[in-house]
């Protein structure tokens, strides 16, 4: 079982609210990622980080932002949630080059 | 455009029978290929990868995959399916050697009946 945690697991929130999805890993991995996954659809990379103070946008445009102040922590923030943000968000981490990514259990977000 | 395709939304097999989950890819340069499995309400779990070398790659839980460059395929296989193998399977390709950009297929639901 991978040591990567996401909270909350489920979140239902109203339009316009600011939310932060938490992701932490205890494996000392340098690289971390956020993916968005809709039901029955493929995962899309929205953010990744090579290490502390490094963040990059992925191939899917997202209104969310991320930060990487500590190696183990990679939170994702939505300043103003909208119904179009309803989805599942998966956090992952890896070490080094072409190594496997370890995934958290995901946060299922519903914006009303 | 670089892409990964999983042509079957669902694969149904009986327990004890061999299973194959198909994946084809289209990339420029060397393909770095991965298989992941997702159980209900869980994150993805790594099964196996092909980077270079032997075309037959062995992975977790008795799964293996065959890399075929001429057919641009990376099919996942298992000689004898278990009911517990029922899950959602994703093929993915890394676009760079840093492994930071993974493109995932849409996933194939495997259903193994007893």
mmCIF file of C-alpha atoms in Angstrom:
data_model
loop_
_atom_site.group_PDB
_atom_site.id
_atom_site.type_symbol
_atom_site.label_atom_id
_atom_site.label_comp_id
_atom_site.label_asym_id
_atom_site.label_seq_id
_atom_site.Cartn_x
_atom_site.Cartn_y
_atom_site.Cartn_z
ATOM 1 C CA UNK A 1 0.000 0.000 0.000
ATOM 2 C CA UNK A 2 1.434 3.363 -1.084
ATOM 3 C CA UNK A 3 1.950 6.002 1.588
ATOM 4 C CA UNK A 4 0.179 8.831 -0.147
ATOM 5 C CA UNK A 5 -2.823 10.467 1.418
ATOM 6 C CA UNK A 6 -5.573 12.720 0.181
ATOM 7 C CA UNK A 7 -8.150 14.627 2.187
ATOM 8 C CA UNK A 8 -11.023 15.012 2.049
ATOM 9 C CA UNK A 9 -12.115 11.860 0.232
ATOM 10 C CA UNK A 10 -15.475 13.414 -0.654
ATOM 11 C CA UNK A 11 -16.464 17.077 -0.780
ATOM 12 C CA UNK A 12 -19.772 18.694 -1.701
ATOM 13 C CA UNK A 13 -19.607 22.456 -1.837
ATOM 14 C CA UNK A 14 -21.498 25.428 -3.213
ATOM 15 C CA UNK A 15 -20.506 27.596 -6.159
ATOM 16 C CA UNK A 16 -18.054 30.372 -5.382
ATOM 17 C CA UNK A 17 -16.423 28.735 -2.378
ATOM 18 C CA UNK A 18 -12.654 28.467 -2.036
ATOM 19 C CA UNK A 19 -11.416 24.939 -1.503
ATOM 20 C CA UNK A 20 -8.089 23.251 -0.911
ATOM 21 C CA UNK A 21 -7.517 19.572 -1.630
ATOM 22 C CA UNK A 22 -4.726 18.136 0.462
ATOM 23 C CA UNK A 23 -2.114 15.625 -0.680
ATOM 24 C CA UNK A 24 0.765 14.284 1.372
ATOM 25 C CA UNK A 25 3.297 11.522 0.828
ATOM 26 C CA UNK A 26 5.749 9.973 3.253
ATOM 27 C CA UNK A 27 7.996 8.271 0.702
ATOM 28 C CA UNK A 28 10.367 11.197 0.142
ATOM 29 C CA UNK A 29 9.473 11.360 -3.560
ATOM 30 C CA UNK A 30 10.705 14.403 -5.431
ATOM 31 C CA UNK A 31 8.000 14.473 -8.108
ATOM 32 C CA UNK A 32 4.310 14.968 -7.385
ATOM 33 C CA UNK A 33 1.295 15.231 -9.692
ATOM 34 C CA UNK A 34 -2.396 16.135 -9.777
ATOM 35 C CA UNK A 35 -4.720 14.400 -12.226
ATOM 36 C CA UNK A 36 -8.376 15.000 -13.000
ATOM 37 C CA UNK A 37 -10.525 11.971 -13.775
ATOM 38 C CA UNK A 38 -14.147 12.050 -14.884
ATOM 39 C CA UNK A 39 -16.244 8.849 -14.618
ATOM 40 C CA UNK A 40 -15.372 6.416 -17.374
ATOM 41 C CA UNK A 41 -12.747 8.727 -18.764
ATOM 42 C CA UNK A 42 -8.996 8.818 -18.885
ATOM 43 C CA UNK A 43 -6.868 10.719 -16.409
ATOM 44 C CA UNK A 44 -5.613 14.139 -17.406
ATOM 45 C CA UNK A 45 -2.543 15.727 -15.847
ATOM 46 C CA UNK A 46 -3.350 19.217 -14.532
ATOM 47 C CA UNK A 47 -0.262 20.041 -12.415
ATOM 48 C CA UNK A 48 3.095 18.547 -11.536
ATOM 49 C CA UNK A 49 6.138 19.419 -9.490
ATOM 50 C CA UNK A 50 9.770 18.380 -9.817
ATOM 51 C CA UNK A 51 10.526 19.360 -6.237
ATOM 52 C CA UNK A 52 10.220 22.100 -3.639
ATOM 53 C CA UNK A 53 9.270 25.479 -5.146
ATOM 54 C CA UNK A 54 8.754 23.879 -8.569
ATOM 55 C CA UNK A 55 5.307 23.705 -10.160
ATOM 56 C CA UNK A 56 4.232 23.237 -13.771
ATOM 57 C CA UNK A 57 0.923 23.036 -15.572
ATOM 58 C CA UNK A 58 -0.079 19.794 -17.225
ATOM 59 C CA UNK A 59 -1.740 19.069 -20.514
ATOM 60 C CA UNK A 60 -5.273 19.844 -19.294
ATOM 61 C CA UNK A 61 -5.959 23.479 -18.593
ATOM 62 C CA UNK A 62 -7.208 24.005 -15.068
ATOM 63 C CA UNK A 63 -8.275 27.019 -13.031
ATOM 64 C CA UNK A 64 -6.741 25.448 -9.956
ATOM 65 C CA UNK A 65 -3.368 26.366 -8.480
ATOM 66 C CA UNK A 66 -0.817 24.330 -6.572
ATOM 67 C CA UNK A 67 2.117 24.944 -4.260
ATOM 68 C CA UNK A 68 5.114 22.862 -3.159
ATOM 69 C CA UNK A 69 6.639 24.395 -0.061
ATOM 70 C CA UNK A 70 7.563 21.056 1.485
ATOM 71 C CA UNK A 71 8.666 17.876 -0.247
ATOM 72 C CA UNK A 72 5.871 15.836 1.239
ATOM 73 C CA UNK A 73 2.976 18.238 0.674
ATOM 74 C CA UNK A 74 1.316 19.267 -2.619
ATOM 75 C CA UNK A 75 -2.053 20.982 -2.045
ATOM 76 C CA UNK A 76 -4.400 22.023 -4.847
ATOM 77 C CA UNK A 77 -6.551 25.139 -4.466
ATOM 78 C CA UNK A 78 -9.636 26.371 -6.295
ATOM 79 C CA UNK A 79 -10.257 30.051 -5.481
ATOM 80 C CA UNK A 80 -13.884 29.972 -6.648
ATOM 81 C CA UNK A 81 -15.465 26.601 -7.240
ATOM 82 C CA UNK A 82 -17.880 26.121 -10.149
ATOM 83 C CA UNK A 83 -20.065 23.158 -11.197
ATOM 84 C CA UNK A 84 -17.633 22.539 -14.085
ATOM 85 C CA UNK A 85 -15.015 21.650 -11.461
ATOM 86 C CA UNK A 86 -17.036 18.615 -10.394
ATOM 87 C CA UNK A 87 -14.736 15.639 -10.898
ATOM 88 C CA UNK A 88 -12.380 13.237 -9.156
ATOM 89 C CA UNK A 89 -8.918 14.574 -8.361
ATOM 90 C CA UNK A 90 -6.043 12.123 -7.966
ATOM 91 C CA UNK A 91 -2.680 12.965 -6.457
ATOM 92 C CA UNK A 92 0.432 10.926 -7.268
ATOM 93 C CA UNK A 93 4.141 10.915 -6.554
ATOM 94 C CA UNK A 94 7.263 9.285 -7.954
ATOM 95 C CA UNK A 95 11.000 9.262 -7.461
ATOM 96 C CA UNK A 96 13.493 9.893 -10.194
ATOM 97 C CA UNK A 97 13.043 9.289 -13.925
ATOM 98 C CA UNK A 98 10.849 6.631 -15.467
ATOM 99 C CA UNK A 99 9.677 5.210 -12.175
ATOM 100 C CA UNK A 100 6.129 4.209 -11.424
ATOM 101 C CA UNK A 101 3.806 6.792 -9.947
ATOM 102 C CA UNK A 102 2.100 6.026 -6.650
ATOM 103 C CA UNK A 103 -1.473 7.281 -6.434
ATOM 104 C CA UNK A 104 -3.573 8.462 -3.545
ATOM 105 C CA UNK A 105 -7.210 7.327 -3.135
ATOM 106 C CA UNK A 106 -8.569 10.489 -4.724
ATOM 107 C CA UNK A 107 -10.943 13.286 -3.743
ATOM 108 C CA UNK A 108 -14.365 13.264 -5.334
ATOM 109 C CA UNK A 109 -15.486 16.891 -5.611
ATOM 110 C CA UNK A 110 -19.062 17.960 -6.313
ATOM 111 C CA UNK A 111 -19.813 21.651 -6.799
ATOM 112 C CA UNK A 112 -23.500 22.545 -6.631
ATOM 113 C CA UNK B 1 -0.460 13.710 -31.979
ATOM 114 C CA UNK B 2 0.809 11.346 -29.334
ATOM 115 C CA UNK B 3 -1.861 9.085 -27.932
ATOM 116 C CA UNK B 4 -2.826 5.841 -26.293
ATOM 117 C CA UNK B 5 -5.859 3.810 -27.282
ATOM 118 C CA UNK B 6 -7.676 1.074 -25.429
ATOM 119 C CA UNK B 7 -10.137 -0.208 -28.030
ATOM 120 C CA UNK B 8 -12.354 -2.177 -25.633
ATOM 121 C CA UNK B 9 -14.441 -0.472 -22.970
ATOM 122 C CA UNK B 10 -15.098 -3.839 -21.312
ATOM 123 C CA UNK B 11 -13.605 -7.304 -21.371
ATOM 124 C CA UNK B 12 -15.458 -10.274 -19.921
ATOM 125 C CA UNK B 13 -13.730 -13.560 -19.116
ATOM 126 C CA UNK B 14 -14.481 -16.608 -17.023
ATOM 127 C CA UNK B 15 -12.328 -17.397 -14.028
ATOM 128 C CA UNK B 16 -9.431 -19.646 -14.982
ATOM 129 C CA UNK B 17 -9.381 -18.515 -18.604
ATOM 130 C CA UNK B 18 -6.595 -16.394 -20.073
ATOM 131 C CA UNK B 19 -7.261 -12.676 -20.386
ATOM 132 C CA UNK B 20 -5.985 -9.958 -22.684
ATOM 133 C CA UNK B 21 -6.550 -6.225 -22.340
ATOM 134 C CA UNK B 22 -5.480 -4.338 -25.446
ATOM 135 C CA UNK B 23 -3.484 -1.147 -25.776
ATOM 136 C CA UNK B 24 -2.030 0.597 -28.813
ATOM 137 C CA UNK B 25 0.054 3.732 -28.844
ATOM 138 C CA UNK B 26 1.175 6.489 -31.160
ATOM 139 C CA UNK B 27 4.271 8.413 -30.094
ATOM 140 C CA UNK B 28 7.278 9.952 -31.726
ATOM 141 C CA UNK B 29 10.538 8.575 -30.428
ATOM 142 C CA UNK B 30 10.909 5.730 -27.941
ATOM 143 C CA UNK B 31 7.742 4.672 -26.152
ATOM 144 C CA UNK B 32 7.825 4.247 -22.392
ATOM 145 C CA UNK B 33 4.712 2.236 -21.543
ATOM 146 C CA UNK B 34 2.883 1.498 -18.315
ATOM 147 C CA UNK B 35 -0.123 -0.459 -17.068
ATOM 148 C CA UNK B 36 -2.082 0.599 -13.991
ATOM 149 C CA UNK B 37 -5.113 -0.945 -12.284
ATOM 150 C CA UNK B 38 -7.838 0.896 -10.375
ATOM 151 C CA UNK B 39 -10.113 -0.864 -7.898
ATOM 152 C CA UNK B 40 -13.383 0.810 -6.820
ATOM 153 C CA UNK B 41 -12.864 3.856 -4.574
ATOM 154 C CA UNK B 42 -9.103 3.396 -4.734
ATOM 155 C CA UNK B 43 -6.252 5.177 -6.452
ATOM 156 C CA UNK B 44 -4.388 3.637 -9.344
ATOM 157 C CA UNK B 45 -1.833 0.905 -8.654
ATOM 158 C CA UNK B 46 1.189 0.258 -10.842
ATOM 159 C CA UNK B 47 1.292 -3.154 -12.555
ATOM 160 C CA UNK B 48 4.252 -3.087 -14.918
ATOM 161 C CA UNK B 49 6.250 -0.992 -17.365
ATOM 162 C CA UNK B 50 8.288 -1.284 -20.541
ATOM 163 C CA UNK B 51 11.260 1.008 -20.914
ATOM 164 C CA UNK B 52 13.700 -0.998 -23.011
ATOM 165 C CA UNK B 53 14.963 -4.557 -23.412
ATOM 166 C CA UNK B 54 12.909 -7.753 -23.390
ATOM 167 C CA UNK B 55 9.575 -7.371 -25.158
ATOM 168 C CA UNK B 56 7.794 -9.518 -22.561
ATOM 169 C CA UNK B 57 7.467 -7.684 -19.291
ATOM 170 C CA UNK B 58 6.344 -9.379 -16.104
ATOM 171 C CA UNK B 59 4.575 -7.443 -13.386
ATOM 172 C CA UNK B 60 2.511 -7.643 -10.230
ATOM 173 C CA UNK B 61 -0.244 -10.167 -9.476
ATOM 174 C CA UNK B 62 0.803 -12.537 -12.286
ATOM 175 C CA UNK B 63 0.233 -10.020 -15.069
ATOM 176 C CA UNK B 64 2.533 -9.621 -18.038
ATOM 177 C CA UNK B 65 2.561 -7.459 -21.140
ATOM 178 C CA UNK B 66 4.037 -7.862 -24.573
ATOM 179 C CA UNK B 67 5.591 -4.909 -26.343
ATOM 180 C CA UNK B 68 5.228 -5.128 -30.121
ATOM 181 C CA UNK B 69 6.969 -2.300 -31.924
ATOM 182 C CA UNK B 70 5.748 -3.195 -35.414
ATOM 183 C CA UNK B 71 2.124 -3.231 -34.274
ATOM 184 C CA UNK B 72 2.633 -0.361 -31.799
ATOM 185 C CA UNK B 73 0.889 -2.406 -29.138
ATOM 186 C CA UNK B 74 1.391 -3.188 -25.472
ATOM 187 C CA UNK B 75 -1.303 -5.708 -24.554
ATOM 188 C CA UNK B 76 -1.772 -6.820 -20.944
ATOM 189 C CA UNK B 77 -2.138 -10.545 -20.363
ATOM 190 C CA UNK B 78 -2.647 -13.094 -17.641
ATOM 191 C CA UNK B 79 -2.689 -16.866 -18.174
ATOM 192 C CA UNK B 80 -5.474 -17.587 -15.684
ATOM 193 C CA UNK B 81 -7.935 -14.905 -14.584
ATOM 194 C CA UNK B 82 -9.203 -14.523 -11.020
ATOM 195 C CA UNK B 83 -12.488 -12.949 -9.910
ATOM 196 C CA UNK B 84 -10.359 -10.553 -7.844
ATOM 197 C CA UNK B 85 -8.776 -9.260 -11.073
ATOM 198 C CA UNK B 86 -12.048 -7.486 -11.871
ATOM 199 C CA UNK B 87 -11.151 -3.791 -12.014
ATOM 200 C CA UNK B 88 -10.486 -0.856 -14.334
ATOM 201 C CA UNK B 89 -7.204 -1.094 -16.255
ATOM 202 C CA UNK B 90 -5.332 1.857 -17.739
ATOM 203 C CA UNK B 91 -2.535 1.857 -20.271
ATOM 204 C CA UNK B 92 -0.252 4.907 -20.252
ATOM 205 C CA UNK B 93 2.710 6.255 -22.170
ATOM 206 C CA UNK B 94 5.366 8.639 -20.866
ATOM 207 C CA UNK B 95 6.257 11.424 -23.242
ATOM 208 C CA UNK B 96 9.690 12.123 -21.822
ATOM 209 C CA UNK B 97 12.455 10.371 -19.955
ATOM 210 C CA UNK B 98 11.639 12.348 -16.846
ATOM 211 C CA UNK B 99 8.389 10.418 -16.754
ATOM 212 C CA UNK B 100 6.515 13.532 -15.764
ATOM 213 C CA UNK B 101 4.019 13.619 -18.610
ATOM 214 C CA UNK B 102 1.907 10.486 -18.763
ATOM 215 C CA UNK B 103 -0.877 10.115 -21.295
ATOM 216 C CA UNK B 104 -3.511 7.632 -20.161
ATOM 217 C CA UNK B 105 -5.935 5.613 -22.231
ATOM 218 C CA UNK B 106 -9.645 5.738 -21.404
ATOM 219 C CA UNK B 107 -9.463 2.528 -19.441
ATOM 220 C CA UNK B 108 -10.872 -0.977 -19.894
ATOM 221 C CA UNK B 109 -13.183 -2.559 -17.354
ATOM 222 C CA UNK B 110 -12.270 -6.194 -16.792
ATOM 223 C CA UNK B 111 -15.017 -8.410 -15.436
ATOM 224 C CA UNK B 112 -14.105 -11.941 -14.382
ATOM 225 C CA UNK B 113 -17.021 -14.250 -13.670
ATOM 226 C CA UNK B 114 -16.900 -17.280 -11.390
#
